[in-house]
N, CA and C of each residue as an Amber inpcrd file, in Angstrom:
protein
   342
 106.2990000  90.0040000 106.4470000 106.4070000  90.1950000 104.9970000
 105.1590000  89.6860000 104.2870000 104.5390000  88.6960000 104.8920000
 103.3150000  88.2820000 104.2010000 102.3700000  89.3790000 103.8680000
 102.1340000  90.3390000 104.8470000 101.1180000  91.4360000 104.6450000
 101.6740000  92.4440000 103.6700000 102.9770000  92.6390000 103.7070000
 103.6070000  93.5950000 102.7290000 103.3290000  93.4010000 101.2390000
 103.4260000  92.0370000 100.9110000 103.0930000  91.6710000  99.4800000
 101.8970000  90.9690000  99.2750000 101.0820000  90.6890000 100.3840000
  99.8320000  90.0330000 100.1430000  98.6660000  90.7940000  99.8070000
  97.5540000  90.3280000 100.1120000  96.2340000  90.8780000  99.7200000
  96.0670000  92.1480000 100.5700000  96.4190000  92.0870000 101.8480000
  96.0810000  93.2960000 102.7700000  96.9360000  94.4730000 102.2150000
  98.1470000  94.1840000 101.5800000  98.9310000  95.2470000 101.1400000
  98.3580000  95.9930000  99.9930000  97.6110000  95.1760000  99.0570000
  96.8990000  96.0140000  97.9400000  95.7790000  96.7420000  98.4850000
  95.1180000  96.3350000  99.4700000  94.0510000  97.1830000  99.9860000
  94.5840000  98.4720000 100.6960000  95.8170000  98.4060000 101.2470000
  96.3640000  99.5490000 101.9640000  96.8440000 100.4220000 100.8600000
  97.3360000  99.9860000  99.7210000  97.8490000 100.8720000  98.5770000
  96.6430000 101.4920000  97.9910000  95.6230000 100.7480000  97.8060000
  94.3270000 101.3620000  97.1660000  93.7890000 102.4790000  98.1430000
  93.8050000 102.1230000  99.3810000  93.3710000 103.3550000 100.2280000
  94.2330000 104.4550000 100.1980000  95.5000000 104.2690000 100.1590000
  96.4580000 105.3770000 100.1240000  96.3770000 106.1450000  98.8810000
  96.2830000 105.5130000  97.7110000  96.0850000 106.2060000  96.4360000
  94.7610000 106.9550000  96.4470000  93.6350000 106.3800000  96.9110000
  92.4800000 107.0410000  97.0280000  92.4420000 108.2400000  97.8730000
  93.1040000 108.2890000  98.9450000  93.3570000 109.3970000  99.7540000
  94.1930000 110.4730000  99.2390000  95.2700000 110.1200000  98.4530000
  95.9790000 111.0650000  97.6900000  95.2480000 111.6910000  96.7180000
  94.4060000 111.0830000  95.9270000  93.5340000 111.5260000  94.8560000
  92.6000000 112.6010000  95.3760000  91.9710000 112.1540000  96.5250000
  91.0130000 113.1230000  97.3170000  91.7120000 114.4360000  97.6480000
  92.9390000 114.2320000  98.1920000  93.6540000 115.4400000  98.5800000
  93.9240000 116.3110000  97.3950000  94.5640000 115.8620000  96.3430000
  94.7030000 116.5880000  95.1030000  93.4300000 117.3090000  94.6290000
  92.3750000 116.5650000  94.6440000  91.0450000 117.1480000  94.1750000
  90.7240000 118.3710000  95.0350000  90.8420000 117.9200000  96.3930000
  90.5250000 119.1310000  97.3790000  91.5310000 120.4180000  97.2230000
  92.6780000 120.1660000  96.9440000  93.7570000 121.4010000  96.7760000
  93.3070000 122.1050000  95.6290000  92.9320000 121.4330000  94.4530000
  92.6300000 121.9680000  93.2870000  91.3690000 122.8760000  93.3630000
  90.4950000 122.3110000  94.0940000  89.1440000 123.0570000  94.3400000
  89.3920000 124.3180000  95.1600000  90.2330000 124.2590000  96.2320000
  90.5080000 125.4040000  97.0780000  91.2080000 126.4130000  96.1660000
  92.1840000 125.9760000  95.2350000  92.9140000 127.0390000  94.4150000
  91.9290000 127.6220000  93.4370000  91.0930000 126.9430000  92.9270000
  90.1070000 127.4630000  91.9660000  89.2770000 128.4540000  92.7510000
  88.8350000 128.2020000  93.8130000  88.1020000 129.0770000  94.7380000
  88.7980000 130.4310000  95.0460000  90.0820000 130.2680000  95.3780000
  90.8950000 131.4400000  95.6140000  91.0460000 132.2200000  94.3790000
  91.1190000 131.6280000  93.1500000  91.3890000 132.4050000  91.9430000
  89.9510000 133.1970000  91.6130000  88.9300000 132.6260000  91.9670000
  87.6400000 133.4160000  91.8470000  87.5290000 134.7040000  92.6310000
  87.9550000 134.5070000  93.9660000  87.8440000 135.5950000  94.8750000
  88.9900000 136.6420000  94.2550000  90.0260000 136.2400000  93.8410000
  90.8770000 137.2240000  93.3500000  90.5550000 137.9860000  91.9120000
  89.5670000 137.4180000  91.2830000  89.2060000 137.9370000  89.9670000
  87.9900000 138.9210000  90.1900000  87.1490000 138.8230000  91.2990000
  86.1970000 139.6630000  91.5390000  86.6240000 140.8190000  92.5010000
  86.1150000 142.0320000  92.3930000  86.4410000 143.0780000  93.3280000
  85.7870000 142.8290000  94.5990000  86.5030000 143.3570000  95.7100000
  85.7840000 143.1670000  97.0450000  84.6020000 144.0850000  97.2020000
  84.7350000 145.3260000  96.6420000  83.7500000 146.2480000  96.7790000
  83.2810000 146.9310000  95.3780000  81.9920000 147.1830000  95.1780000
  81.5220000 147.8120000  93.9670000  80.8040000 149.1050000  94.5700000
  81.0820000 150.2890000  94.1320000  80.3410000 151.4710000  94.4800000
  79.4750000 151.8500000  93.3770000  78.0780000 152.1460000  93.5950000
  77.0820000 152.6260000  92.6160000  76.2340000 153.7800000  93.3050000
  75.7320000 154.4340000  92.3540000  74.8340000 155.6410000  92.7900000
  73.5090000 155.2260000  92.4000000  72.4110000 155.2610000  93.3080000
  71.1130000 154.8510000  93.0100000  70.2930000 155.8290000  93.7030000
  69.2240000 156.4050000  93.0480000  68.3140000 157.3650000  93.6680000
  69.1040000 158.5660000  94.4310000  70.1550000 159.1770000  93.7680000
  70.9030000 160.0670000  94.3280000  71.7070000 159.8420000  95.6020000
  71.8820000 158.5170000  95.9020000  72.6140000 158.1900000  97.0660000
  73.7120000 157.1120000  96.5260000  74.9320000 157.3660000  97.1360000
  75.8830000 156.3810000  96.7650000  75.9200000 155.1540000  97.7940000
  75.9920000 153.8920000  97.0470000  75.9440000 152.6280000  97.9130000
  77.2330000 151.9760000  97.6630000  77.6030000 151.2320000  98.7670000
  78.7880000 150.3640000  98.7180000  78.2730000 148.9710000  98.7010000
  78.6050000 148.1710000  97.6900000  78.2570000 146.7720000  97.6190000
  79.3620000 145.9380000  97.9480000  79.2630000 145.0630000  98.8680000
  80.2650000 144.2270000  99.3620000  80.1470000 142.8050000  98.6620000
  81.2080000 142.0280000  98.2530000  81.0080000 140.7270000  97.8310000
  80.5850000 139.7940000  98.8710000  79.4110000 139.2100000  98.6510000
  78.7820000 138.4990000  99.5430000  79.0690000 136.8540000  99.3250000
  78.9310000 136.4560000  98.1160000  79.3510000 134.9540000  97.7180000
  79.4550000 134.8910000  96.2760000  80.1290000 133.7780000  95.9160000
  80.3380000 133.4480000  94.4790000  79.8240000 132.0080000  94.4040000
  78.7890000 131.7890000  93.5790000  78.2190000 130.4550000  93.3890000
  79.1630000 129.5350000  92.4980000  78.8240000 128.2720000  92.4260000
  79.5200000 127.2420000  91.7200000  79.6700000 127.7080000  90.1740000
  78.5970000 128.3120000  89.7330000  78.5770000 128.6030000  88.3640000
  79.1190000 130.0060000  87.9890000  79.7770000 130.5320000  88.9810000
  80.5850000 131.7880000  88.7410000  79.7830000 133.1630000  88.8180000
  78.6200000 133.1130000  89.4890000  77.8850000 134.2680000  89.6380000
  78.2820000 134.9020000  91.0610000  78.7410000 136.1560000  91.0550000
  79.0870000 136.7810000  92.2180000  77.8680000 137.6430000  92.7490000
  77.5230000 137.6130000  94.0510000  76.4100000 138.3970000  94.5180000
  77.0440000 139.5390000  95.5100000  76.6520000 140.6820000  95.3860000
  77.0820000 141.8440000  95.9530000  75.8690000 142.3360000  96.6950000
  76.0670000 142.6690000  98.0380000  75.0410000 143.2140000  98.9250000
  75.3990000 144.5730000  99.4830000  74.4650000 145.4710000  99.7120000
  74.6030000 146.7070000 100.3740000  73.5320000 146.9560000 101.4490000
  73.6200000 147.9500000 102.1160000  72.5270000 148.0750000 103.3280000
  71.2070000 148.3170000 102.5270000  70.2860000 148.3660000 103.2080000
  68.8020000 148.5420000 102.8440000  68.3530000 147.6270000 101.9630000
  68.9150000 146.3320000 102.1610000  68.5050000 145.0580000 101.3520000
  68.5510000 145.3430000  99.7440000  69.6470000 146.0160000  99.3410000
  69.8390000 146.1430000  97.9900000  70.9430000 145.2340000  97.5310000
  70.8040000 144.5040000  96.5080000  71.8030000 143.5440000  96.1050000
  71.8050000 143.4250000  94.5510000  72.9580000 142.8430000  94.0110000
  73.1030000 142.6320000  92.7170000  73.9530000 141.5470000  92.3090000
  73.9740000 141.1000000  91.0430000  74.8780000 139.9950000  90.6740000
  75.6670000 140.4880000  89.4420000  76.7380000 139.7440000  89.2530000
  77.5510000 139.8690000  88.1930000  78.4830000 138.7190000  87.8280000
  78.8100000 138.4020000  86.5990000  79.8120000 137.2400000  86.3320000
  81.0190000 137.8730000  85.7350000  82.0420000 137.1460000  85.5200000
  83.3050000 137.6760000  84.9500000  83.2160000 138.1340000  83.6180000
  82.1920000 137.4620000  82.8290000  82.1630000 138.0600000  81.4750000
  80.6720000 138.6860000  81.2160000  79.8880000 138.8110000  82.1150000
  78.5850000 139.2710000  82.0440000  78.4750000 140.7980000  82.5990000
  77.0670000 141.1940000  82.6740000  76.8310000 142.6490000  83.0630000
  76.0050000 142.4880000  84.4010000  76.2010000 143.5940000  85.0180000
  75.6530000 143.6540000  86.4910000  74.1650000 143.8400000  86.4210000
  73.5320000 142.9820000  87.2570000  72.0270000 143.0280000  87.3430000
  71.5750000 143.3080000  88.6990000  70.4920000 143.9140000  88.9120000
  69.8160000 144.1040000  90.2370000  69.0730000 143.0500000  90.6450000
  69.0560000 142.6600000  91.8220000  68.2430000 141.5540000  92.3040000
  66.9430000 142.1450000  92.8960000  65.8380000 141.5650000  92.5580000
  64.4260000 141.9950000  93.0340000  63.7380000 142.9950000  91.9940000
  62.8290000 143.5800000  92.4500000  62.0760000 144.5700000  91.6760000
  62.7220000 145.7940000  91.3150000  63.6320000 146.3010000  92.3120000
  64.3410000 147.5340000  92.2000000  65.4250000 147.3270000  91.1540000
  65.5350000 148.4630000  90.2760000  66.6750000 148.2760000  89.3510000
  67.2570000 149.6920000  89.0680000  68.2030000 149.7450000  88.1650000
  68.7890000 151.0450000  87.8170000  70.0830000 151.2490000  88.6630000
  70.4470000 152.5700000  88.6860000  71.6230000 152.9060000  89.1900000
  72.7730000 152.8490000  88.2350000  73.9140000 153.2060000  88.6000000
  75.1820000 153.4800000  87.8800000  75.8200000 152.1930000  87.5410000
  75.5900000 151.0160000  88.0410000  76.2000000 149.8140000  87.9570000
  75.5300000 148.9160000  86.9890000  74.2150000 148.8700000  86.9810000
  73.4330000 147.9260000  86.2880000  73.6960000 148.0490000  84.7270000
  73.9010000 147.0180000  84.1430000  74.2600000 146.8990000  82.7780000
  75.7880000 146.9930000  82.3560000  76.6690000 147.2830000  83.3460000
  78.0380000 147.4350000  83.0750000  78.7650000 146.1140000  83.3190000
  79.7720000 145.8660000  82.6050000  80.7570000 144.6950000  82.9670000
  81.7660000 144.9340000  83.9560000  82.2440000 143.9270000  84.4480000
  83.4040000 144.3150000  85.4510000  84.5310000 145.2850000  84.8360000
  84.8660000 145.0630000  83.6470000  85.8540000 145.8900000  82.9360000
  85.3870000 147.3180000  82.8930000  84.1040000 147.5790000  82.5500000
  83.6750000 148.8890000  82.6120000  83.5450000 149.5140000  84.1120000
  83.1560000 148.7000000  84.9650000  83.0390000 149.1340000  86.3950000
  84.4420000 149.6030000  86.8430000  85.4910000 148.8040000  86.5220000
  86.8960000 149.0490000  86.9030000  87.3060000 150.3400000  86.0950000
  87.0790000 150.4260000  84.9700000  87.4970000 151.5500000  84.0290000
  86.8260000 152.8870000  84.6540000  85.7110000 152.8010000  85.2440000
  85.0260000 154.0400000  85.7980000  85.4150000 154.2100000  87.2990000
  86.2240000 153.4500000  87.8330000  86.7580000 153.5520000  89.1980000
  85.5610000 153.2330000  90.2830000  84.7390000 152.3410000  89.9410000
  83.7890000 151.9650000  90.8790000  83.9740000 150.6550000  91.5750000
  85.1870000 150.1300000  91.3660000  85.6080000 148.8610000  92.0770000
  86.7770000 149.0260000  92.9280000  86.8980000 148.1220000  93.9560000
  88.0160000 148.2890000  94.8220000  88.3370000 146.7600000  95.1400000
  89.6250000 146.4500000  94.7020000  90.1930000 144.9810000  94.8160000
  91.0330000 144.9170000  95.9790000  90.8950000 143.7620000  96.6670000
  91.6400000 143.3990000  97.7490000  93.1260000 142.9480000  97.2660000
  94.2000000 143.5910000  97.6840000  95.4860000 143.3330000  97.2860000
  96.1890000 142.4170000  98.5350000  96.7110000 141.3120000  98.1380000
  97.4550000 140.5390000  99.0560000  98.8840000 140.8470000  99.2270000
């Protein structure tokens, strides 16, 4: 009984509360990450130099910038409320300058359905 209501009990409660707070924070971070992956399309199709390219979602940074990558080292970025940009010196194509809404409206995106 002494440990249940004594000083060691307070340390155990503090440790338990800290662990629960960490778990809640972790679960919220995972949920937020899942939400981002559901908001971006899995694939974006663009035409560049008379060739159609399929850009696959490669990563989403902490600041919400999604990077899409195709073969031949061609890549681009886009945000939920921004416009598509080419990475590197090469630019152009049918995706650059369009928002996600515009890409979806022109049927250039493919979403993963769960």
